[in-house]
Amino acid sequence: MPGPDAVGKSGPHHPRRPTMVDVAREAGVALRTVSRVVNGDTTVGEDFAERVRSAVDRLGYQPDERARQLRSGRTGAIGAAVRHIADAHPVLRAIDETARAVGLTVVAMSTEDDEERERDAVMSMCRRRMDGIIIEPIAQDHHYLQPEIDAGLPVVAFDRPAAGLDVDTVLSDNRGGIAQAFAHLTAQGHRRIGYIGDDERIHTGRERATAFRDALSGIGGTLDGMVHPGPVEPARVAAALAALRDRPDPATALVTGNFNTTVAVIRALGADFGGIALVGFDDFGLADLLRPGVTVVAQGDEEIGRTAIELLSARRANRARPTRTVIVSTRLIPRGSGESAP
Amino acid sequence: MPGPDAVGKSGPHHPRRPTMVDVAREAGVALRTVSRVVNGDTTVGEDFAERVRSAVDRLGYQPDERARQLRSGRTGAIGAAVRHIADAHPVLRAIDETARAVGLTVVAMSTEDDEERERDAVMSMCRRRMDGIIIEPIAQDHHYLQPEIDAGLPVVAFDRPAAGLDVDTVLSDNRGGIAQAFAHLTAQGHRRIGYIGDDERIHTGRERATAFRDALSGIGGTLDGMVHPGPVEPARVAAALAALRDRPDPATALVTGNFNTTVAVIRALGADFGGIALVGFDDFGLADLLRPGVTVVAQGDEEIGRTAIELLSARRANRARPTRTVIVSTRLIPRGSGESAP
DNA sequence: ATGAAAGCGCTAACAA
DNA sequence: TTGTTAGCGCTTTCAT
């Protein structure tokens, strides 16, 4: 004898998910009691609680997170807009693990180094009312986020500052890292050291090239033709490399400003790196398996990710506190390519 | 002359985000008109539309996606539960790009090879009422998902079948890939070929080890001591490698069953891979930079990701259709390590 | 300890 | 073309 709503099971089409109302009816209790049990409220009699739990199981009830969030205002999730979600990303791992530990869910989206995609990703996070946003900035101008920040959205930038925005930021010690690389090479006796790195329109590229110039003039070296920032394309990198080698006083050592440049240089150098000493900025997975092993300046990825979450939490607790910028130090890892004499 | 609700701006604390009601009041139109403009409904007079747009800008209004989804029933997002969100993941890239192209947002979560985390991730996606779920299964038993599937949730598994579940699936041609690797080595004259790979409790490990046994017996070789499946730990891999080399008839060639094993083997072999020929399952980023370059069987990551979205879309269109399993073929890429004679 | 009713911000029916 | 009303599924007062 079908009741008035037994027609619901009309076919394989969208057998409407059970709601709290369904559970309440099934258990013979009030809606509010189901809500209490589902949320672990202890002020419910054991017999009532049991009836609810059993009804939940029988119906396969799962609370609708959207409704819950809409009503309660909370979200319990933070967004992370990173450059390439599909590439290895140690900072993202640290963000994910740290957030889990404090009960936050991380929703990651990819910007693919595209300003418009960054905006899309970030705005989509805002429309989902994320409790906070961590961003690896790519856009040249982040004013579009100002209204959200004014409305109380906690934002943290990492790797680069978010141009045009006063937000909490976590950066690598780019200048210190370059200084480490440079000092390591001079300690081996190198004096003619070249640099190939990112475009100076990019924050890290600018920082690292500048630091390298400072280091080079610091030992009285000539800057002329030794510093090559620019787009990271194999042809451009190869040309820069040729310029460093085909001169009366060729460079005997080389610092590369980021992972992609390091790889491009190694491809261009060929076997044994052509006898040139090399220190690369950024560590990477198989650096120890190349011949020679690649000496690198490693960034503190784990600490960067952890710090980003910490800054976000601090701001959630107090939106009025002044913004902070944390600099995370780098570490030189010798593996062979940077330990040969001139 | 402040109105009854002008007290809202009481301080820097949560200056309450504007809602559609606020926009409607600001623009002097009905709520429904704002909704129409925000959603691009064309049946709105240009003067009204303009007033709404201007009010939206003035207030910095952003629609609340949660409310929209709750009311409309749609979500417009699919979840992807992958093994390691922070590692390079070409399939995830393809999933993301393909989904974007059809207007779907992808929310990725990490399972970290942990059964419980897989469940957490997947259930969290269900509670957010994702329009579908793509899963790289790790759990041995996925019955927990059956109620969701019965309730109409489209699910697609990739890389491995979802044990205990009848869902659409995309797999690599593991057996074909191993056959390719084997044939490549026999073509160089190798007859004593060893295999080191994943534990056979894992689907891909089982498939690949089995295929290798078939290939080896196919040329009349002895299986005795030549096939080494097991956990991918450096010590275990090194032991297996030693067993293959320290015998009266040492292996002259080797097939490795996955990326991690390939790397562990290369670490153990040292310079020039100890003169042994090597073909690895799974391509990886710097395979061409090692000496020798590493010959691999590459999986069709891009096609796998694209197919996963296609299967999901097909099921969203028709929940009743029988499940399908698509096998994506592999491709051998010679780079040097697999082209030496015995 | 339990329940009834209001309402989060939005879209979908249905007027006008 | 524009506005009014109801209600998505849940949590939150407020009563009992």
XYZ file of C-alpha atoms (C1' of nucleotides) in Angstrom:
716
model
C 0.000 0.000 0.000
C 2.023 2.868 -1.323
C 1.892 6.104 0.610
C 1.501 9.474 -1.051
C 5.178 9.764 -1.822
C 6.054 6.179 -2.640
C 5.963 7.208 -6.284
C 9.419 8.711 -5.890
C 11.116 5.515 -7.017
C 9.706 5.932 -10.485
C 12.773 4.770 -12.352
C 16.515 4.923 -12.652
C 16.263 8.665 -13.203
C 17.550 10.796 -10.331
C 15.988 8.886 -7.447
C 16.051 12.148 -5.454
C 18.569 12.094 -2.666
C 17.194 11.774 0.838
C 17.153 14.979 2.875
C 17.072 15.608 6.570
C 13.307 15.733 6.366
C 13.263 12.210 4.979
C 15.508 10.999 7.763
C 13.336 12.700 10.379
C 10.203 11.063 9.003
C 11.920 7.673 8.752
C 13.147 7.915 12.336
C 9.941 9.434 13.653
C 11.682 12.433 15.195
C 11.872 16.136 14.570
C 14.129 17.663 11.955
C 16.115 19.430 14.615
C 16.961 16.156 16.312
C 18.421 14.749 13.120
C 20.507 17.857 12.719
C 21.770 17.449 16.259
C 22.792 13.840 15.736
C 24.394 14.464 12.373
C 26.474 17.259 13.871
C 27.533 15.289 16.900
C 25.534 17.342 19.390
C 25.610 15.395 22.657
C 22.369 16.724 24.065
C 20.377 13.935 22.472
C 19.037 10.881 24.244
C 20.789 7.677 23.279
C 17.581 6.019 22.076
C 16.734 8.964 19.824
C 20.284 9.129 18.549
C 20.246 5.459 17.690
C 16.976 5.719 15.802
C 18.383 8.587 13.789
C 21.640 6.815 13.010
C 19.809 3.769 11.831
C 17.537 5.840 9.608
C 20.588 7.615 8.177
C 22.151 4.282 7.269
C 18.968 2.839 5.852
C 18.430 5.816 3.577
C 22.094 6.364 2.748
C 21.712 9.953 3.833
C 24.568 12.384 3.245
C 24.183 15.970 4.424
C 24.249 18.617 1.712
C 27.356 20.632 2.375
C 26.106 23.542 0.292
C 22.974 24.019 2.357
C 24.912 23.635 5.537
C 27.400 26.269 4.495
C 24.755 28.609 3.196
C 22.902 28.583 6.457
C 25.832 28.534 8.834
C 28.016 31.003 6.958
C 31.083 28.830 7.462
C 32.822 27.071 4.597
C 35.724 25.212 6.153
C 37.650 25.319 2.905
C 40.387 27.477 1.486
C 41.314 27.922 -2.150
C 44.803 27.644 -3.579
C 45.452 29.195 -6.979
C 48.774 27.772 -8.155
C 50.620 28.028 -11.452
C 50.333 24.412 -12.625
C 48.197 22.048 -10.669
C 49.341 19.081 -12.743
C 53.063 19.650 -12.204
C 55.059 18.613 -9.190
C 54.372 21.243 -6.577
C 56.001 20.691 -3.175
C 54.541 23.899 -1.759
C 51.040 22.746 -2.601
C 51.707 19.485 -0.818
C 52.764 21.373 2.298
C 49.716 23.617 2.063
C 47.458 20.593 1.740
C 48.994 18.681 4.631
C 49.133 21.661 6.968
C 45.560 22.630 6.213
C 44.319 19.094 6.829
C 46.010 19.137 10.186
C 43.923 22.119 11.259
C 40.705 20.757 9.773
C 40.597 22.832 6.612
C 39.948 21.475 3.153
C 42.076 22.797 0.298
C 40.580 23.317 -3.125
C 43.311 23.799 -5.692
C 42.937 25.419 -9.086
C 45.421 26.066 -11.853
C 46.312 29.456 -13.292
C 48.636 28.140 -16.026
C 50.560 31.422 -15.920
C 47.623 33.195 -17.453
C 46.285 36.412 -15.950
C 42.751 35.749 -17.018
C 42.771 32.212 -15.693
C 44.091 33.498 -12.402
C 41.173 35.875 -12.160
C 38.715 33.179 -13.144
C 40.092 30.803 -10.555
C 40.225 33.353 -7.768
C 36.795 34.793 -8.495
C 35.315 31.322 -8.652
C 36.749 30.747 -5.201
C 35.184 33.961 -3.984
C 31.785 32.975 -5.353
C 32.092 29.769 -3.388
C 32.764 31.865 -0.320
C 36.032 30.198 0.545
C 37.260 31.026 4.034
C 40.538 32.207 2.553
C 42.663 32.200 -0.554
C 46.301 31.342 -1.123
C 47.652 32.571 -4.387
C 50.841 32.168 -6.377
C 50.411 35.436 -8.228
C 50.836 35.702 -11.946
C 48.813 38.802 -12.793
C 50.609 42.143 -12.971
C 47.766 43.824 -11.184
C 45.613 42.323 -8.463
C 43.338 45.268 -7.796
C 40.412 43.078 -8.765
C 40.817 41.400 -5.390
C 40.669 44.557 -3.322
C 36.880 44.563 -2.898
C 37.002 40.975 -1.647
C 39.727 41.842 0.823
C 37.739 44.838 1.988
C 34.807 42.482 2.476
C 36.949 40.455 4.841
C 38.514 37.755 2.655
C 41.877 36.584 4.011
C 44.443 36.382 1.201
C 48.027 35.133 1.274
C 50.488 35.368 -1.610
C 53.508 33.141 -1.971
C 56.576 32.991 -4.215
C 55.902 36.496 -5.516
C 54.211 39.554 -4.061
C 50.700 40.216 -5.297
C 51.300 43.441 -7.193
C 49.016 46.261 -6.147
C 47.790 44.525 -3.018
C 48.756 44.792 0.610
C 48.449 41.184 1.772
C 50.372 38.668 3.851
C 53.155 37.187 1.750
C 55.676 34.330 1.878
C 58.767 34.650 -0.269
C 61.959 32.755 -0.819
C 65.200 34.495 0.033
C 66.074 34.969 -3.618
C 68.971 37.314 -2.997
C 70.421 35.105 -0.293
C 70.097 32.046 -2.512
C 71.955 33.695 -5.361
C 74.620 34.841 -2.918
C 74.980 31.246 -1.704
C 75.385 29.948 -5.237
C 77.883 32.635 -6.095
C 79.952 32.152 -2.955
C 80.005 28.414 -3.560
C 81.488 28.910 -7.005
C 84.046 31.522 -5.966
C 85.131 29.168 -3.198
C 86.130 26.712 -5.946
C 88.249 29.433 -7.486
C 85.863 30.614 -10.200
C 85.991 34.288 -11.094
C 84.283 34.443 -14.459
C 80.780 33.390 -13.566
C 77.756 33.879 -15.807
C 74.067 34.047 -15.063
C 71.069 32.951 -17.151
C 67.625 33.364 -15.711
C 64.047 34.487 -15.988
C 62.732 37.665 -17.480
C 63.202 40.646 -15.187
C 59.580 41.596 -15.575
C 58.919 38.658 -13.281
C 59.568 39.348 -9.621
C 61.839 36.378 -8.948
C 63.731 36.959 -12.177
C 64.371 40.564 -11.195
C 65.432 39.702 -7.653
C 67.817 37.000 -8.724
C 69.414 38.908 -11.590
C 69.907 41.922 -9.348
C 71.440 39.822 -6.604
C 73.759 38.241 -9.120
C 74.919 41.611 -10.412
C 75.605 42.705 -6.865
C 77.613 39.561 -6.170
C 79.609 39.859 -9.365
C 80.536 43.486 -8.840
C 81.296 42.553 -5.239
C 84.324 40.571 -6.408
C 85.287 43.226 -8.887
C 84.089 41.268 -11.920
C 82.783 42.895 -15.062
C 79.036 42.746 -15.609
C 79.494 43.167 -19.307
C 77.784 40.282 -21.106
C 77.749 38.042 -18.053
C 74.124 38.462 -16.943
C 71.385 37.102 -19.207
C 67.835 37.432 -17.983
C 65.088 36.773 -20.513
C 62.286 34.464 -21.545
C 62.886 30.816 -20.724
C 62.950 29.365 -24.213
C 65.530 26.808 -25.334
C 66.732 29.008 -28.206
C 67.168 32.120 -26.059
C 68.922 30.123 -23.327
C 71.226 28.450 -25.843
C 72.098 31.822 -27.321
C 72.900 33.256 -23.895
C 75.033 30.226 -23.165
C 76.939 30.646 -26.416
C 77.535 34.305 -25.608
C 79.043 33.324 -22.267
C 81.390 30.788 -23.783
C 82.418 32.385 -27.063
C 84.427 35.256 -25.718
C 88.098 35.892 -25.012
C 87.530 35.283 -21.321
C 84.799 32.619 -21.366
C 82.792 31.945 -18.248
C 84.089 28.969 -16.291
C 80.996 28.700 -14.142
C 77.298 29.383 -14.446
C 74.334 30.127 -12.228
C 70.877 29.376 -13.624
C 67.926 31.264 -12.243
C 65.198 28.628 -12.189
C 64.405 25.004 -12.936
C 63.415 25.418 -16.558
C 66.547 27.378 -17.330
C 68.693 24.780 -15.601
C 67.207 22.025 -17.748
C 67.514 24.054 -20.929
C 71.158 24.760 -20.145
C 71.928 21.118 -19.435
C 70.315 20.103 -22.720
C 72.439 22.677 -24.532
C 75.676 21.778 -22.726
C 75.559 18.050 -23.447
C 77.824 15.404 -21.887
C 79.603 16.380 -18.654
C 78.056 19.821 -18.976
C 80.897 20.785 -21.311
C 83.282 21.156 -18.403
C 81.537 24.221 -17.044
C 80.594 24.418 -13.376
C 76.878 24.827 -12.729
C 74.665 25.768 -9.812
C 70.925 25.908 -10.461
C 68.219 27.750 -8.557
C 65.395 25.348 -7.566
C 65.876 21.717 -6.606
C 64.288 19.010 -8.760
C 63.505 15.325 -8.582
C 66.254 13.583 -10.482
C 69.017 16.131 -9.949
C 71.167 13.445 -8.289
C 70.813 11.034 -11.234
C 72.269 13.301 -13.888
C 75.999 13.067 -14.662
C 77.321 15.036 -12.983
C 74.736 15.459 -10.268
C 73.305 18.957 -10.299
C 74.264 21.295 -7.474
C 71.253 23.441 -6.612
C 69.939 26.149 -4.364
C 66.825 24.550 -2.892
C 63.881 26.592 -1.718
C 62.192 25.799 1.568
C 58.996 24.514 -0.034
C 57.694 22.801 3.039
C 58.192 25.866 5.186
C 56.695 28.145 2.573
C 53.503 26.096 2.464
C 53.274 25.816 6.212
C 53.849 29.528 6.668
C 51.171 30.370 4.131
C 48.584 28.469 6.151
C 49.821 30.019 9.364
C 49.510 33.529 7.973
C 46.043 32.706 6.708
C 44.951 31.366 10.080
C 46.360 34.366 11.869
C 44.412 36.684 9.640
C 41.232 34.701 10.036
C 41.620 35.199 13.748
C 42.264 38.904 13.402
C 41.454 40.709 10.181
C 42.800 43.994 11.460
C 46.404 42.998 12.102
C 49.009 44.576 9.841
C 50.179 42.459 6.931
C 53.397 40.543 7.227
C 55.957 39.335 4.709
C 57.937 36.246 5.662
C 61.196 35.405 3.913
C 62.108 31.725 3.852
C 65.779 30.915 3.515
C 67.295 28.676 0.862
C 69.804 25.858 1.111
C 72.652 24.906 -1.203
C 72.878 21.206 -2.040
C 76.218 20.178 -3.600
C 75.943 17.245 -5.996
C 78.931 17.556 -8.292
C 78.160 20.058 -11.031
C 79.135 23.001 -8.858
C 82.303 21.562 -7.280
C 84.767 21.593 -10.170
C 87.656 24.074 -10.321
C 88.038 26.437 -13.308
C 19.654 60.429 7.397
C 20.513 56.817 7.983
C 17.875 54.235 7.168
C 16.991 51.373 9.472
C 19.829 49.208 8.205
C 22.574 51.777 7.812
C 24.031 50.487 11.051
C 25.557 47.545 9.178
C 28.850 49.346 8.636
C 29.745 49.102 12.283
C 33.462 48.434 11.834
C 36.161 46.542 9.980
C 34.635 43.290 11.159
C 32.910 41.279 8.444
C 31.257 44.144 6.598
C 28.571 41.673 5.437
C 28.808 40.877 1.784
C 26.154 42.448 -0.406
C 23.404 40.111 -1.579
C 21.081 40.232 -4.507
C 18.560 42.018 -2.318
C 21.071 44.780 -1.678
C 21.739 45.124 -5.377
C 18.022 45.234 -6.114
C 17.475 47.979 -3.569
C 20.504 49.926 -4.788
C 19.321 49.698 -8.376
C 15.689 50.251 -7.529
C 14.509 47.125 -9.312
C 13.080 43.752 -8.337
C 15.198 40.904 -7.089
C 14.278 38.807 -10.082
C 15.590 41.452 -12.447
C 18.971 41.383 -10.784
C 19.015 37.603 -11.089
C 18.215 37.899 -14.773
C 21.012 40.362 -15.448
C 23.554 38.451 -13.400
C 22.727 35.274 -15.311
C 22.864 36.892 -18.708
C 19.153 36.611 -19.406
C 18.510 38.750 -22.472
C 14.876 39.522 -21.710
C 15.792 42.630 -19.753
C 15.522 46.188 -20.995
C 18.846 47.830 -21.614
C 18.161 50.676 -19.169
C 17.274 48.253 -16.364
C 20.244 46.074 -17.165
C 22.559 49.048 -17.017
C 21.208 50.181 -13.661
C 21.736 46.699 -12.284
C 25.270 46.401 -13.640
C 26.206 49.716 -12.177
C 24.790 48.744 -8.786
C 26.693 45.470 -8.943
C 29.922 47.336 -9.543
C 29.264 49.936 -6.899
C 28.584 47.300 -4.256
C 31.216 44.824 -5.434
C 28.557 42.178 -5.583
C 29.537 38.566 -6.263
C 26.786 35.947 -6.468
C 26.916 33.223 -3.826
C 27.602 30.037 -5.726
C 26.381 27.876 -2.867
C 22.949 29.431 -2.842
C 22.762 29.282 -6.590
C 23.648 25.614 -6.633
C 21.340 24.783 -3.780
C 18.387 26.329 -5.480
C 19.101 25.271 -9.047
C 20.243 21.740 -8.276
C 23.158 22.079 -10.663
C 26.723 22.163 -9.485
C 28.791 22.518 -12.643
C 31.784 20.900 -10.996
C 33.268 17.451 -10.929
C 35.633 15.995 -8.386
C 38.898 14.230 -9.146
C 40.390 12.035 -6.433
C 43.965 11.345 -7.509
C 46.884 9.684 -5.765
C 49.151 12.679 -5.258
C 47.849 16.093 -6.113
C 51.264 17.661 -5.548
C 53.152 15.362 -7.922
C 53.362 15.727 -11.662
C 50.136 14.288 -12.977
C 49.650 14.482 -16.741
C 46.283 12.737 -16.569
C 44.982 15.352 -14.169
C 46.120 18.062 -16.549
C 44.166 16.432 -19.374
C 41.121 16.056 -17.133
C 41.332 19.705 -16.155
C 41.761 21.006 -19.686
C 39.060 18.811 -21.181
C 36.607 19.690 -18.451
C 37.248 23.402 -18.880
C 36.528 23.062 -22.554
C 33.027 21.787 -21.800
C 32.405 24.337 -19.057
C 32.980 22.115 -16.042
C 35.125 23.029 -13.079
C 37.420 20.357 -11.678
C 38.024 20.117 -7.960
C 40.997 17.894 -7.250
C 41.769 16.161 -3.970
C 44.621 13.900 -2.942
C 44.278 10.349 -1.659
C 47.994 9.832 -0.908
C 47.546 6.093 -1.485
C 45.521 5.842 1.680
C 42.175 4.042 1.725
C 40.734 6.242 4.402
C 41.816 9.426 2.704
C 40.255 8.205 -0.502
C 36.970 7.736 1.296
C 37.242 11.106 2.984
C 37.950 12.819 -0.297
C 35.213 11.059 -2.231
C 32.594 11.469 0.474
C 33.454 15.125 0.824
C 32.822 15.449 -2.890
C 29.479 13.728 -2.505
C 28.456 16.070 0.283
C 29.226 18.947 -2.026
C 26.959 17.331 -4.574
C 29.502 17.207 -7.339
C 28.017 16.456 -10.725
C 30.385 13.535 -11.091
C 33.504 11.960 -9.694
C 36.680 10.746 -11.352
C 38.734 8.489 -9.193
C 42.151 6.879 -9.358
C 41.214 4.029 -7.041
C 43.396 2.973 -4.182
C 40.944 1.250 -1.847
C 40.531 -2.511 -2.103
C 36.800 -2.194 -1.742
C 34.650 0.599 -3.061
C 31.273 -0.597 -1.880
C 30.945 2.581 0.147
C 30.255 4.353 -3.130
C 27.415 2.091 -4.240
C 24.648 4.084 -2.512
C 25.865 7.240 -4.226
C 25.908 5.525 -7.593
C 22.422 4.205 -6.960
C 21.409 7.765 -6.170
C 22.576 8.760 -9.630
C 26.176 9.905 -9.126
C 28.272 9.411 -12.261
C 31.611 7.804 -11.398
C 34.593 7.048 -13.616
C 37.685 5.123 -12.534
C 41.040 5.420 -14.250
C 44.385 3.632 -14.106
C 42.869 0.787 -12.076
C 39.389 -0.705 -11.840
C 37.377 0.330 -8.788
C 37.190 -3.019 -6.995
C 33.663 -4.060 -6.138
C 32.027 -1.466 -8.347
C 30.555 -1.582 -11.811
C 31.540 1.802 -13.224
C 32.965 3.280 -16.391
C 36.707 2.772 -16.455
C 39.761 3.930 -18.412
C 42.833 1.730 -18.265
C 46.223 1.626 -19.886
C 47.050 -1.338 -22.050
C 49.406 -2.748 -19.447
C 49.811 -6.122 -21.137
C 50.405 -4.551 -24.527
C 52.942 -2.160 -23.054
C 54.916 -4.937 -21.452
C 54.791 -6.874 -24.705
C 56.160 -3.826 -26.516
C 59.029 -3.495 -24.063
C 59.824 -7.170 -24.265
C 59.712 -7.320 -28.043
C 61.967 -4.274 -28.223
C 64.601 -6.010 -26.121
C 64.425 -9.357 -27.914
C 64.817 -7.468 -31.176
C 68.234 -6.308 -29.892
C 69.121 -9.948 -29.291
C 68.405 -10.171 -25.578
C 67.140 -13.500 -24.287
C 67.757 -13.298 -20.565
C 65.449 -10.492 -19.562
C 64.445 -9.734 -15.985
C 61.477 -7.865 -14.554
C 61.173 -5.766 -11.419
C 57.863 -4.127 -10.641
C 55.069 -3.313 -8.277
C 53.405 -5.567 -5.772
C 50.963 -7.971 -7.421
C 48.262 -6.993 -4.963
C 48.050 -3.804 -6.982
C 46.147 -4.133 -10.214
C 48.773 -2.665 -12.518
C 51.523 -4.637 -10.801
C 49.602 -7.858 -11.347
C 48.798 -7.110 -14.969
C 52.327 -6.185 -15.856
C 54.017 -9.071 -14.045
C 51.601 -11.510 -15.638
C 52.169 -10.068 -19.090
C 55.893 -10.308 -18.573
C 55.683 -13.967 -17.547
C 53.651 -14.673 -20.647
C 56.195 -12.919 -22.836
C 59.133 -14.682 -21.261
C 57.642 -18.147 -21.577
C 56.635 -17.188 -25.097
C 60.290 -17.208 -26.156
C 60.986 -20.370 -24.175
C 62.812 -18.577 -21.371
C 62.827 -19.806 -17.788
C 60.718 -17.844 -15.327
C 62.832 -19.040 -12.461
C 64.120 -16.009 -10.566
C 63.553 -13.603 -13.438
C 60.323 -11.949 -12.304
C 60.411 -9.759 -9.184
C 57.205 -8.058 -8.191
C 57.083 -6.502 -4.727
C 56.952 -3.288 -2.765
C 58.751 -0.381 -4.395
C 61.431 0.262 -1.808
C 65.047 0.939 -2.738
C 66.330 -1.992 -0.658
C 63.881 -4.493 -2.134
C 64.537 -3.263 -5.660
C 68.304 -3.409 -5.143
C 67.999 -6.966 -3.828
C 65.931 -8.014 -6.822
C 68.471 -6.423 -9.107
C 71.327 -8.254 -7.408
C 69.446 -11.544 -7.761
C 69.107 -10.928 -11.490
C 72.784 -10.211 -11.976
C 74.465 -12.619 -9.556
C 73.609 -15.857 -11.288
C 75.352 -18.139 -13.721
C 73.269 -16.747 -16.550
C 72.805 -13.126 -15.508
C 70.091 -11.030 -17.082
C 71.407 -8.857 -19.906
C 68.269 -6.716 -20.019
C 65.640 -5.482 -17.653
C 62.067 -4.242 -17.727
C 60.913 -2.079 -14.823
C 57.216 -1.957 -14.021
C 56.700 1.679 -13.032
C 58.413 5.029 -12.614
C 59.530 4.587 -9.031
C 61.061 1.223 -9.775
C 62.850 2.602 -12.807
C 64.425 5.338 -10.707
C 65.360 2.950 -7.909
C 66.999 0.629 -10.423
C 68.961 3.429 -12.056
C 70.197 4.571 -8.650
C 71.315 1.029 -7.880
C 72.943 0.453 -11.283
C 75.123 3.545 -11.265
C 77.117 4.868 -14.204
C 76.064 3.679 -17.666
C 73.450 1.496 -15.979
C 76.124 -1.145 -15.435
C 75.949 -2.189 -19.067
C 72.505 -3.683 -18.717
C 69.746 -2.780 -21.177
C 66.712 -1.135 -19.622
C 63.165 -0.345 -20.630
C 60.961 1.342 -18.042
C 57.180 1.475 -17.820
C 55.964 5.107 -17.501
C 57.591 8.063 -19.150
C 59.083 10.827 -16.995
C 60.322 14.352 -17.337
C 64.082 14.141 -17.570
C 64.359 10.663 -19.103
C 66.219 12.120 -22.071
C 68.806 13.861 -19.904
C 70.095 10.781 -18.123
C 73.106 8.960 -19.593
C 72.097 6.871 -21.344
C 68.650 8.279 -22.076
C 65.966 6.031 -20.663
C 63.867 4.032 -23.102
C 60.315 3.887 -21.806
C 56.831 2.614 -22.472
C 54.748 5.797 -22.242
C 51.114 5.726 -21.255
C 48.576 7.785 -23.148
C 47.984 10.234 -20.319
C 46.307 12.838 -22.426
C 43.920 10.339 -23.945
C 43.198 8.764 -20.586
C 42.164 12.092 -19.110
C 40.103 13.062 -22.110
C 38.354 9.690 -22.170
C 37.537 9.937 -18.479
C 35.672 13.190 -19.064
C 33.952 11.758 -22.114
C 32.728 8.731 -20.198
C 31.518 10.988 -17.413
C 29.658 13.235 -19.820
C 28.089 10.257 -21.541
C 26.833 8.931 -18.252
C 25.507 12.303 -17.185
C 23.485 12.277 -20.373
C 22.207 8.763 -19.789
C 22.531 7.125 -16.411
C 21.078 3.864 -17.627
C 23.627 2.981 -20.271
C 25.778 -0.054 -19.574
C 29.226 0.673 -18.171
C 32.185 0.696 -20.493
C 35.879 0.014 -20.050
C 38.233 1.773 -22.427
C 41.783 0.538 -22.904
C 44.285 3.176 -23.983
C 47.320 1.944 -25.835
C 50.917 2.650 -24.886
C 53.871 3.799 -26.951
C 57.520 2.808 -26.761
C 60.003 5.697 -26.827
C 63.607 4.621 -27.536
C 66.224 6.843 -25.923
C 69.312 4.684 -25.618
C 69.029 2.529 -22.523
C 67.020 -0.127 -24.334
C 68.986 -0.232 -27.575
C 72.194 -1.984 -26.550
C 72.950 -5.573 -27.564
C 73.666 -8.237 -24.924
C 16.100 16.901 26.068
C 13.080 17.795 22.062
C 10.466 20.444 18.594
C 8.325 24.407 15.617
C 9.320 28.109 12.795
C 12.296 31.402 10.587
C 15.585 32.355 7.121
C 20.682 31.849 4.706
C 20.927 33.799 -0.891
C 19.472 32.369 -4.665
C 16.395 30.495 -8.949
C 11.957 28.769 -10.759
C 7.154 29.081 -11.353
C 3.733 32.084 -12.016
C 1.544 36.512 -12.174
C 0.859 41.235 -14.012
C 9.426 42.969 -19.946
C 9.112 43.167 -14.944
C 7.682 41.727 -10.210
C 5.834 38.417 -6.489
C 6.008 34.329 -4.182
C 7.667 29.948 -2.858
C 11.234 26.888 -1.504
C 16.221 24.336 -2.290
C 18.312 21.669 2.626
C 20.114 23.027 6.205
C 21.233 25.594 11.046
C 19.564 28.738 14.298
C 16.806 31.168 17.429
C 13.210 30.423 20.557
C 9.759 27.792 22.792
C 8.363 23.667 25.379
